PDB file of C-alpha atoms in Angstrom:
ATOM      1  CA  UNK A 276       0.000   0.000   0.000  1.00 38.00           C
ATOM      2  CA  UNK A 277       1.412   3.384  -1.023  1.00 38.00           C
ATOM      3  CA  UNK A 278       0.294   6.437   0.951  1.00 40.00           C
ATOM      4  CA  UNK A 279       0.817  10.095   0.191  1.00 41.00           C
ATOM      5  CA  UNK A 280       0.695  13.172   2.395  1.00 44.00           C
ATOM      6  CA  UNK A 281      -0.961  14.820  -0.599  1.00 45.00           C
ATOM      7  CA  UNK A 282      -4.124  12.781   0.038  1.00 49.00           C
ATOM      8  CA  UNK A 283      -6.856  15.206   1.033  1.00 52.00           C
ATOM      9  CA  UNK A 284      -7.753  13.460   4.279  1.00 48.00           C
ATOM     10  CA  UNK A 285      -4.096  13.140   5.196  1.00 51.00           C
ATOM     11  CA  UNK A 286      -3.593  16.867   4.743  1.00 55.00           C
ATOM     12  CA  UNK A 287      -6.706  17.624   6.795  1.00 54.00           C
ATOM     13  CA  UNK A 288      -5.607  15.290   9.574  1.00 51.00           C
ATOM     14  CA  UNK A 289      -2.093  16.711   9.841  1.00 51.00           C
ATOM     15  CA  UNK A 290      -3.351  20.293   9.579  1.00 53.00           C
ATOM     16  CA  UNK A 291      -5.908  19.760  12.318  1.00 51.00           C
ATOM     17  CA  UNK A 292      -3.254  18.214  14.539  1.00 51.00           C
ATOM     18  CA  UNK A 293      -1.007  21.240  14.253  1.00 48.00           C
ATOM     19  CA  UNK A 294      -3.932  23.583  14.861  1.00 51.00           C
ATOM     20  CA  UNK A 295      -4.902  21.671  17.986  1.00 48.00           C
ATOM     21  CA  UNK A 296      -1.396  21.919  19.368  1.00 49.00           C
ATOM     22  CA  UNK A 297      -1.409  25.675  18.850  1.00 47.00           C
ATOM     23  CA  UNK A 298      -4.584  25.920  20.883  1.00 47.00           C
ATOM     24  CA  UNK A 299      -3.316  24.128  23.826  1.00 45.00           C
ATOM     25  CA  UNK A 300      -2.368  26.297  26.481  1.00 42.00           C
ATOM     26  CA  UNK A 301      -3.968  27.526  29.565  1.00 37.00           C
ATOM     27  CA  UNK A 302      -3.888  28.031  33.211  1.00 37.00           C
ATOM     28  CA  UNK A 303      -4.753  25.525  35.847  1.00 37.00           C
ATOM     29  CA  UNK A 304      -7.782  25.462  37.938  1.00 37.00           C
ATOM     30  CA  UNK A 305     -10.733  23.798  39.497  1.00 39.00           C
ATOM     31  CA  UNK A 306     -11.730  24.034  43.104  1.00 40.00           C
ATOM     32  CA  UNK A 307     -14.598  23.584  45.493  1.00 42.00           C
ATOM     33  CA  UNK A 308     -13.898  26.811  47.316  1.00 45.00           C
ATOM     34  CA  UNK A 309     -15.741  30.094  46.856  1.00 44.00           C
ATOM     35  CA  UNK A 310     -14.066  33.245  45.619  1.00 49.00           C
ATOM     36  CA  UNK A 311     -13.115  35.330  48.620  1.00 51.00           C
ATOM     37  CA  UNK A 312     -10.612  37.980  47.626  1.00 49.00           C
ATOM     38  CA  UNK A 313      -8.359  39.221  50.389  1.00 50.00           C
ATOM     39  CA  UNK A 314      -8.760  42.962  50.983  1.00 54.00           C
ATOM     40  CA  UNK A 315      -4.957  43.193  51.054  1.00 61.00           C
ATOM     41  CA  UNK A 316      -4.611  41.949  47.478  1.00 83.00           C
ATOM     42  CA  UNK A 317      -4.748  44.419  44.615  1.00 93.00           C
ATOM     43  CA  UNK A 318      -6.038  43.062  41.263  1.00 94.00           C
ATOM     44  CA  UNK A 319      -2.453  42.843  39.993  1.00 92.00           C
ATOM     45  CA  UNK A 320      -1.354  40.954  43.112  1.00 93.00           C
ATOM     46  CA  UNK A 321      -4.284  38.525  42.868  1.00 94.00           C
ATOM     47  CA  UNK A 322      -3.428  37.738  39.245  1.00 92.00           C
ATOM     48  CA  UNK A 323       0.253  37.294  40.079  1.00 91.00           C
ATOM     49  CA  UNK A 324      -0.582  34.935  42.947  1.00 92.00           C
ATOM     50  CA  UNK A 325      -2.746  32.761  40.691  1.00 91.00           C
ATOM     51  CA  UNK A 326      -0.061  32.703  37.995  1.00 88.00           C
ATOM     52  CA  UNK A 327       2.538  31.615  40.559  1.00 86.00           C
ATOM     53  CA  UNK A 328       0.349  28.714  41.700  1.00 86.00           C
ATOM     54  CA  UNK A 329       0.354  27.232  38.220  1.00 82.00           C
ATOM     55  CA  UNK A 330       4.083  26.480  38.320  1.00 78.00           C
ATOM     56  CA  UNK A 331       3.777  23.281  40.356  1.00 78.00           C
ATOM     57  CA  UNK A 332       0.908  21.468  38.676  1.00 83.00           C
ATOM     58  CA  UNK A 333       1.427  17.841  37.654  1.00 87.00           C
ATOM     59  CA  UNK A 334      -1.640  17.315  35.442  1.00 89.00           C
ATOM     60  CA  UNK A 335      -4.786  19.045  34.252  1.00 88.00           C
ATOM     61  CA  UNK A 336      -8.038  18.577  32.356  1.00 92.00           C
ATOM     62  CA  UNK A 337      -9.483  21.476  30.402  1.00 92.00           C
ATOM     63  CA  UNK A 338     -12.034  22.540  27.811  1.00 92.00           C
ATOM     64  CA  UNK A 339     -11.395  25.063  25.033  1.00 91.00           C
ATOM     65  CA  UNK A 340     -13.627  27.002  22.668  1.00 92.00           C
ATOM     66  CA  UNK A 341     -13.244  29.978  20.365  1.00 92.00           C
ATOM     67  CA  UNK A 342     -11.594  31.107  17.159  1.00 90.00           C
ATOM     68  CA  UNK A 343      -7.989  30.708  16.063  1.00 85.00           C
ATOM     69  CA  UNK A 344      -6.448  31.671  12.703  1.00 83.00           C
ATOM     70  CA  UNK A 345      -6.418  30.174  10.173  1.00 77.00           C
ATOM     71  CA  UNK A 346      -8.650  27.337  11.409  1.00 77.00           C
ATOM     72  CA  UNK A 347     -11.639  29.493  12.348  1.00 85.00           C
ATOM     73  CA  UNK A 348     -14.053  28.371  15.075  1.00 90.00           C
ATOM     74  CA  UNK A 349     -12.862  25.407  17.130  1.00 89.00           C
ATOM     75  CA  UNK A 350     -13.788  23.521  20.279  1.00 92.00           C
ATOM     76  CA  UNK A 351     -12.156  20.717  22.187  1.00 90.00           C
ATOM     77  CA  UNK A 352     -11.231  19.030  25.433  1.00 93.00           C
ATOM     78  CA  UNK A 353      -7.878  17.741  26.684  1.00 91.00           C
ATOM     79  CA  UNK A 354      -6.187  15.979  29.573  1.00 92.00           C
ATOM     80  CA  UNK A 355      -2.445  16.363  30.105  1.00 90.00           C
ATOM     81  CA  UNK A 356       0.199  14.941  32.455  1.00 90.00           C
ATOM     82  CA  UNK A 357       3.507  16.769  32.798  1.00 84.00           C
ATOM     83  CA  UNK A 358       5.921  13.995  33.862  1.00 85.00           C
ATOM     84  CA  UNK A 359       6.244  11.713  32.066  1.00 87.00           C
ATOM     85  CA  UNK A 360       4.593  13.809  29.392  1.00 86.00           C
ATOM     86  CA  UNK A 361       1.296  12.446  28.068  1.00 90.00           C
ATOM     87  CA  UNK A 362      -1.723  14.089  26.490  1.00 90.00           C
ATOM     88  CA  UNK A 363      -5.090  13.208  25.018  1.00 92.00           C
ATOM     89  CA  UNK A 364      -6.989  15.883  23.080  1.00 91.00           C
ATOM     90  CA  UNK A 365     -10.125  15.914  20.926  1.00 90.00           C
ATOM     91  CA  UNK A 366     -10.783  18.953  18.757  1.00 88.00           C
ATOM     92  CA  UNK A 367     -13.439  19.919  16.224  1.00 87.00           C
ATOM     93  CA  UNK A 368     -13.065  22.710  13.667  1.00 83.00           C
ATOM     94  CA  UNK A 369     -16.360  24.168  12.460  1.00 79.00           C
ATOM     95  CA  UNK A 370     -15.378  24.125   8.788  1.00 73.00           C
ATOM     96  CA  UNK A 371     -14.558  20.408   9.041  1.00 70.00           C
ATOM     97  CA  UNK A 372     -17.337  19.440  11.433  1.00 66.00           C
ATOM     98  CA  UNK A 373     -18.684  16.893   8.953  1.00 67.00           C
ATOM     99  CA  UNK A 374     -15.417  14.952   9.265  1.00 69.00           C
ATOM    100  CA  UNK A 375     -15.870  14.642  13.024  1.00 74.00           C
ATOM    101  CA  UNK A 376     -13.372  15.497  15.764  1.00 82.00           C
ATOM    102  CA  UNK A 377      -9.623  15.037  15.417  1.00 87.00           C
ATOM    103  CA  UNK A 378      -7.999  13.201  18.321  1.00 90.00           C
ATOM    104  CA  UNK A 379      -4.366  13.609  19.371  1.00 91.00           C
ATOM    105  CA  UNK A 380      -2.469  11.390  21.787  1.00 92.00           C
ATOM    106  CA  UNK A 381       1.069  11.840  23.080  1.00 91.00           C
ATOM    107  CA  UNK A 382       2.503   8.586  24.407  1.00 90.00           C
ATOM    108  CA  UNK A 383       6.179   7.856  25.083  1.00 86.00           C
ATOM    109  CA  UNK A 384       8.133   9.225  22.112  1.00 84.00           C
ATOM    110  CA  UNK A 385       5.220   9.345  19.679  1.00 89.00           C
ATOM    111  CA  UNK A 386       2.307  11.578  18.743  1.00 90.00           C
ATOM    112  CA  UNK A 387      -0.747   9.899  17.236  1.00 92.00           C
ATOM    113  CA  UNK A 388      -3.372  11.782  15.236  1.00 89.00           C
ATOM    114  CA  UNK A 389      -6.752  10.177  14.574  1.00 88.00           C
ATOM    115  CA  UNK A 390      -8.644  11.575  11.611  1.00 75.00           C
ATOM    116  CA  UNK A 391     -11.820   9.513  11.795  1.00 72.00           C
ATOM    117  CA  UNK A 392     -13.699   7.628   9.105  1.00 74.00           C
ATOM    118  CA  UNK A 393     -13.098  10.188   6.353  1.00 72.00           C
ATOM    119  CA  UNK A 394      -9.312  10.049   6.765  1.00 73.00           C
ATOM    120  CA  UNK A 395      -9.435   6.252   6.872  1.00 77.00           C
ATOM    121  CA  UNK A 396     -10.851   6.198   3.343  1.00 79.00           C
ATOM    122  CA  UNK A 397      -7.558   7.606   2.050  1.00 74.00           C
ATOM    123  CA  UNK A 398      -5.319   5.647   4.418  1.00 78.00           C
ATOM    124  CA  UNK A 399      -6.160   2.072   3.536  1.00 81.00           C
ATOM    125  CA  UNK A 400      -8.804   1.844   6.238  1.00 86.00           C
ATOM    126  CA  UNK A 401      -6.481   2.941   9.042  1.00 88.00           C
ATOM    127  CA  UNK A 402      -7.596   5.736  11.350  1.00 88.00           C
ATOM    128  CA  UNK A 403      -4.361   6.967  12.956  1.00 91.00           C
ATOM    129  CA  UNK A 404      -1.134   8.632  11.813  1.00 89.00           C
ATOM    130  CA  UNK A 405       1.962   8.189  13.970  1.00 90.00           C
ATOM    131  CA  UNK A 406       4.594  10.930  14.282  1.00 88.00           C
ATOM    132  CA  UNK A 407       7.962   9.736  15.610  1.00 84.00           C
ATOM    133  CA  UNK A 408       8.909  12.617  17.915  1.00 76.00           C
ATOM    134  CA  UNK A 409      12.448  11.283  18.427  1.00 71.00           C
ATOM    135  CA  UNK A 410      13.200  12.995  15.125  1.00 62.00           C
ATOM    136  CA  UNK A 411      12.754  16.276  17.001  1.00 50.00           C
ATOM    137  CA  UNK A 412      15.499  15.399  19.450  1.00 50.00           C
ATOM    138  CA  UNK A 413      13.593  13.472  22.104  1.00 45.00           C
ATOM    139  CA  UNK A 414      16.258  10.961  23.056  1.00 46.00           C
ATOM    140  CA  UNK A 415      14.267   9.287  25.805  1.00 47.00           C
ATOM    141  CA  UNK A 416      10.680  10.019  26.793  1.00 46.00           C
ATOM    142  CA  UNK A 417       9.166  13.235  25.548  1.00 47.00           C
ATOM    143  CA  UNK A 418       9.484  16.215  27.815  1.00 44.00           C
ATOM    144  CA  UNK A 419       8.230  19.774  27.669  1.00 42.00           C
ATOM    145  CA  UNK A 420      11.750  20.966  26.874  1.00 40.00           C
ATOM    146  CA  UNK A 421      12.176  18.687  23.844  1.00 41.00           C
ATOM    147  CA  UNK A 422       9.135  19.482  21.744  1.00 41.00           C
ATOM    148  CA  UNK A 423       8.944  22.373  19.379  1.00 38.00           C
ATOM    149  CA  UNK A 424       5.767  24.296  20.182  1.00 38.00           C
ATOM    150  CA  UNK A 425       2.138  24.255  21.133  1.00 42.00           C
ATOM    151  CA  UNK A 426       0.189  22.521  23.841  1.00 40.00           C
ATOM    152  CA  UNK A 427       2.734  19.775  24.436  1.00 39.00           C
ATOM    153  CA  UNK A 428       5.631  22.194  24.550  1.00 39.00           C
ATOM    154  CA  UNK A 429       5.154  23.532  28.071  1.00 45.00           C
ATOM    155  CA  UNK A 430       3.182  23.612  31.236  1.00 53.00           C
ATOM    156  CA  UNK A 431      -0.144  24.931  29.862  1.00 56.00           C
ATOM    157  CA  UNK A 432      -0.278  27.378  32.768  1.00 61.00           C
ATOM    158  CA  UNK A 433       1.977  29.716  30.821  1.00 66.00           C
ATOM    159  CA  UNK A 434      -0.704  31.645  28.929  1.00 78.00           C
ATOM    160  CA  UNK A 435      -2.557  32.629  32.099  1.00 78.00           C
ATOM    161  CA  UNK A 436       0.591  34.322  33.346  1.00 81.00           C
ATOM    162  CA  UNK A 437       0.484  36.828  30.465  1.00 85.00           C
ATOM    163  CA  UNK A 438      -1.925  39.029  32.408  1.00 89.00           C
ATOM    164  CA  UNK A 439       0.788  39.653  35.013  1.00 87.00           C
ATOM    165  CA  UNK A 440       2.483  41.883  32.436  1.00 85.00           C
ATOM    166  CA  UNK A 441      -0.526  44.194  32.133  1.00 88.00           C
ATOM    167  CA  UNK A 442      -0.365  47.703  33.588  1.00 88.00           C
ATOM    168  CA  UNK A 443      -4.138  48.076  33.821  1.00 92.00           C
ATOM    169  CA  UNK A 444      -5.475  44.943  35.545  1.00 94.00           C
ATOM    170  CA  UNK A 445      -8.931  45.635  36.967  1.00 96.00           C
ATOM    171  CA  UNK A 446     -11.417  43.669  39.036  1.00 96.00           C
ATOM    172  CA  UNK A 447     -14.640  43.198  37.081  1.00 96.00           C
ATOM    173  CA  UNK A 448     -16.710  41.451  39.762  1.00 96.00           C
ATOM    174  CA  UNK A 449     -17.713  38.096  41.197  1.00 96.00           C
ATOM    175  CA  UNK A 450     -19.071  35.450  38.815  1.00 97.00           C
ATOM    176  CA  UNK A 451     -19.881  31.736  38.842  1.00 97.00           C
ATOM    177  CA  UNK A 452     -18.051  29.535  36.312  1.00 96.00           C
ATOM    178  CA  UNK A 453     -19.088  25.871  36.008  1.00 94.00           C
ATOM    179  CA  UNK A 454     -20.602  26.027  39.483  1.00 94.00           C
ATOM    180  CA  UNK A 455     -17.511  27.595  41.041  1.00 95.00           C
ATOM    181  CA  UNK A 456     -17.644  31.120  42.421  1.00 97.00           C
ATOM    182  CA  UNK A 457     -14.796  33.205  41.034  1.00 97.00           C
ATOM    183  CA  UNK A 458     -13.433  36.737  40.896  1.00 97.00           C
ATOM    184  CA  UNK A 459     -13.175  38.116  37.369  1.00 97.00           C
ATOM    185  CA  UNK A 460     -10.168  40.266  36.377  1.00 97.00           C
ATOM    186  CA  UNK A 461      -9.410  41.939  33.073  1.00 97.00           C
ATOM    187  CA  UNK A 462      -6.521  43.774  31.425  1.00 95.00           C
ATOM    188  CA  UNK A 463      -4.568  44.406  28.227  1.00 94.00           C
ATOM    189  CA  UNK A 464      -0.945  43.496  27.641  1.00 90.00           C
ATOM    190  CA  UNK A 465       1.476  43.685  24.737  1.00 90.00           C
ATOM    191  CA  UNK A 466       3.887  40.820  24.249  1.00 87.00           C
ATOM    192  CA  UNK A 467       6.774  43.269  24.735  1.00 87.00           C
ATOM    193  CA  UNK A 468       5.319  44.404  28.078  1.00 85.00           C
ATOM    194  CA  UNK A 469       5.048  40.802  29.201  1.00 83.00           C
ATOM    195  CA  UNK A 470       8.663  40.111  28.264  1.00 82.00           C
ATOM    196  CA  UNK A 471       9.799  43.138  30.282  1.00 83.00           C
ATOM    197  CA  UNK A 472       7.787  41.997  33.300  1.00 81.00           C
ATOM    198  CA  UNK A 473       9.737  38.733  33.372  1.00 79.00           C
ATOM    199  CA  UNK A 474      12.977  40.379  34.460  1.00 80.00           C
ATOM    200  CA  UNK A 475      12.020  39.947  38.112  1.00 77.00           C
ATOM    201  CA  UNK A 476      11.312  36.205  37.742  1.00 79.00           C
ATOM    202  CA  UNK A 477      13.807  33.425  38.403  1.00 79.00           C
ATOM    203  CA  UNK A 478      15.594  32.000  35.368  1.00 81.00           C
ATOM    204  CA  UNK A 479      13.521  28.802  35.062  1.00 75.00           C
ATOM    205  CA  UNK A 480      10.189  30.632  35.275  1.00 74.00           C
ATOM    206  CA  UNK A 481      11.389  33.341  32.894  1.00 76.00           C
ATOM    207  CA  UNK A 482      12.484  30.812  30.271  1.00 76.00           C
ATOM    208  CA  UNK A 483       9.196  28.893  30.436  1.00 72.00           C
ATOM    209  CA  UNK A 484       7.087  32.007  30.050  1.00 73.00           C
ATOM    210  CA  UNK A 485       9.223  33.496  27.298  1.00 74.00           C
ATOM    211  CA  UNK A 486       8.968  30.248  25.381  1.00 74.00           C
ATOM    212  CA  UNK A 487       5.186  30.337  25.595  1.00 72.00           C
ATOM    213  CA  UNK A 488       5.197  33.619  23.649  1.00 76.00           C
ATOM    214  CA  UNK A 489       6.620  31.984  20.524  1.00 77.00           C
ATOM    215  CA  UNK A 490       3.348  30.681  19.105  1.00 77.00           C
ATOM    216  CA  UNK A 491       1.719  34.111  19.396  1.00 82.00           C
ATOM    217  CA  UNK A 492       4.679  35.828  17.771  1.00 83.00           C
ATOM    218  CA  UNK A 493       4.438  33.364  14.876  1.00 82.00           C
ATOM    219  CA  UNK A 494       0.737  34.149  14.517  1.00 84.00           C
ATOM    220  CA  UNK A 495       1.568  37.846  14.304  1.00 88.00           C
ATOM    221  CA  UNK A 496      -0.146  38.799  17.565  1.00 90.00           C
ATOM    222  CA  UNK A 497       1.337  41.912  19.206  1.00 91.00           C
ATOM    223  CA  UNK A 498      -1.125  42.491  22.065  1.00 92.00           C
ATOM    224  CA  UNK A 499      -3.792  40.593  23.984  1.00 92.00           C
ATOM    225  CA  UNK A 500      -6.923  41.524  25.883  1.00 95.00           C
ATOM    226  CA  UNK A 501      -7.242  39.033  28.721  1.00 94.00           C
ATOM    227  CA  UNK A 502      -9.958  38.010  31.161  1.00 96.00           C
ATOM    228  CA  UNK A 503      -9.123  35.773  34.106  1.00 95.00           C
ATOM    229  CA  UNK A 504     -11.489  34.099  36.580  1.00 96.00           C
ATOM    230  CA  UNK A 505      -9.798  33.119  39.857  1.00 95.00           C
ATOM    231  CA  UNK A 506     -11.394  30.873  42.485  1.00 94.00           C
ATOM    232  CA  UNK A 507     -11.218  31.004  46.262  1.00 92.00           C
ATOM    233  CA  UNK A 508      -8.059  28.887  46.358  1.00 90.00           C
ATOM    234  CA  UNK A 509      -6.208  31.345  44.091  1.00 91.00           C
ATOM    235  CA  UNK A 510      -6.324  28.984  41.106  1.00 90.00           C
ATOM    236  CA  UNK A 511      -7.346  30.134  37.645  1.00 92.00           C
ATOM    237  CA  UNK A 512     -10.676  28.509  36.849  1.00 93.00           C
ATOM    238  CA  UNK A 513     -11.010  30.091  33.411  1.00 93.00           C
ATOM    239  CA  UNK A 514      -9.328  32.607  31.144  1.00 93.00           C
ATOM    240  CA  UNK A 515     -10.000  34.226  27.796  1.00 94.00           C
ATOM    241  CA  UNK A 516      -7.519  35.839  25.422  1.00 92.00           C
ATOM    242  CA  UNK A 517      -8.309  37.993  22.401  1.00 94.00           C
ATOM    243  CA  UNK A 518      -6.013  39.514  19.821  1.00 93.00           C
ATOM    244  CA  UNK A 519      -5.473  40.210  16.127  1.00 92.00           C
ATOM    245  CA  UNK A 520      -3.214  37.851  14.188  1.00 90.00           C
ATOM    246  CA  UNK A 521      -1.873  38.133  10.647  1.00 89.00           C
ATOM    247  CA  UNK A 522      -4.600  35.814   9.326  1.00 86.00           C
ATOM    248  CA  UNK A 523      -7.551  36.953  11.403  1.00 88.00           C
ATOM    249  CA  UNK A 524      -8.904  37.302  14.942  1.00 91.00           C
ATOM    250  CA  UNK A 525      -7.797  35.145  17.864  1.00 91.00           C
ATOM    251  CA  UNK A 526     -10.381  34.578  20.613  1.00 94.00           C
ATOM    252  CA  UNK A 527      -9.934  31.566  22.882  1.00 91.00           C
ATOM    253  CA  UNK A 528     -11.518  30.647  26.213  1.00 92.00           C
ATOM    254  CA  UNK A 529      -9.988  27.901  28.370  1.00 92.00           C
ATOM    255  CA  UNK A 530     -12.027  26.419  31.236  1.00 92.00           C
ATOM    256  CA  UNK A 531     -10.359  24.084  33.719  1.00 91.00           C
ATOM    257  CA  UNK A 532     -12.214  21.022  34.898  1.00 92.00           C
ATOM    258  CA  UNK A 533      -9.676  19.543  37.322  1.00 89.00           C
ATOM    259  CA  UNK A 534      -5.952  19.415  38.039  1.00 86.00           C
ATOM    260  CA  UNK A 535      -3.413  17.111  39.679  1.00 88.00           C
ATOM    261  CA  UNK A 536      -5.641  14.114  39.000  1.00 93.00           C
ATOM    262  CA  UNK A 537      -4.339  10.873  37.377  1.00 94.00           C
ATOM    263  CA  UNK A 538      -4.053  11.029  33.564  1.00 94.00           C
ATOM    264  CA  UNK A 539      -3.564   7.800  31.581  1.00 94.00           C
ATOM    265  CA  UNK A 540      -3.078   7.846  27.812  1.00 94.00           C
ATOM    266  CA  UNK A 541      -2.658   4.715  25.666  1.00 95.00           C
ATOM    267  CA  UNK A 542      -1.399   4.362  22.109  1.00 94.00           C
ATOM    268  CA  UNK A 543      -3.940   3.291  19.453  1.00 93.00           C
ATOM    269  CA  UNK A 544      -3.641  -0.267  18.056  1.00 93.00           C
ATOM    270  CA  UNK A 545      -0.635  -0.677  15.775  1.00 91.00           C
ATOM    271  CA  UNK A 546      -2.803  -2.394  13.161  1.00 92.00           C
ATOM    272  CA  UNK A 547      -4.912   0.766  12.910  1.00 91.00           C
ATOM    273  CA  UNK A 548      -1.915   3.123  12.573  1.00 90.00           C
ATOM    274  CA  UNK A 549       0.147   4.445   9.655  1.00 88.00           C
ATOM    275  CA  UNK A 550       3.615   5.814  10.345  1.00 86.00           C
ATOM    276  CA  UNK A 551       4.267   9.303   8.963  1.00 80.00           C
ATOM    277  CA  UNK A 552       7.676   8.172   7.715  1.00 72.00           C
ATOM    278  CA  UNK A 553       5.912   5.627   5.499  1.00 69.00           C
ATOM    279  CA  UNK A 554       3.577   8.299   4.186  1.00 68.00           C
ATOM    280  CA  UNK A 555       6.529  10.547   3.346  1.00 69.00           C
ATOM    281  CA  UNK A 556       8.330   7.658   1.645  1.00 65.00           C
ATOM    282  CA  UNK A 557       5.232   6.925  -0.399  1.00 59.00           C
ATOM    283  CA  UNK A 558       4.987  10.580  -1.424  1.00 58.00           C
ATOM    284  CA  UNK A 559       8.624  10.637  -2.577  1.00 61.00           C
ATOM    285  CA  UNK A 560       8.278   7.399  -4.526  1.00 60.00           C
ATOM    286  CA  UNK A 561       5.027   8.643  -6.029  1.00 57.00           C
TER     287      UNK A 561
END
């Protein structure tokens, strides 16, 4: 069987995978506590405290919805474990809704992308494409420092920390998100302002947060309007970021369902999987 990355379903599957990885990031948060802001905390201090709490998470489960260029409107849900790195994500793009959701799994040194029944028609009946991530320099198990970008590239708490670089953080009010009472904050920040704000952070934190800016720089985003909902335990329950990219508007909302809970991800059956290297070889021979 000869396979080609020029097959329409193959292109859609790979494209959706990359789009999903761009979407990935977020803060951490889910709690049973009510939002009770300390009178001593200014809005900026409350946001900074929540951002700091995201540094030590070990796993999280979140939901995403919104618009990201060039994919348009998207929605999805993901679970992620930091060490050893593992992730399971399902994402649907509105313009490809008829094809069903795309599923991504990170297991060991491999990323698997499931394109559904439509993709299987052009892949000899197989539903999954396997990407060997060792080609990107992962010599052992994948880690957040070895991958090249997107959701699997970092602790997804990084994006929530962007609001700490804003000079105009304001408290909007108290709101309930998914049954959790939260305090809503809002502000605007340029990527340059955020970079400058990192000078006071320790080296490890600074490097993580600077790295998280890369995907937005590549999209052509210069500034973000951010909303952040913080619960009574100073965790970020939800955040929204809006900006203008080179290819259209960016508007994503991330809602956190739980964190530091067990996350188990398994590889799809080998008999239902096509290796990307084989697809590339088929394209070259074709």
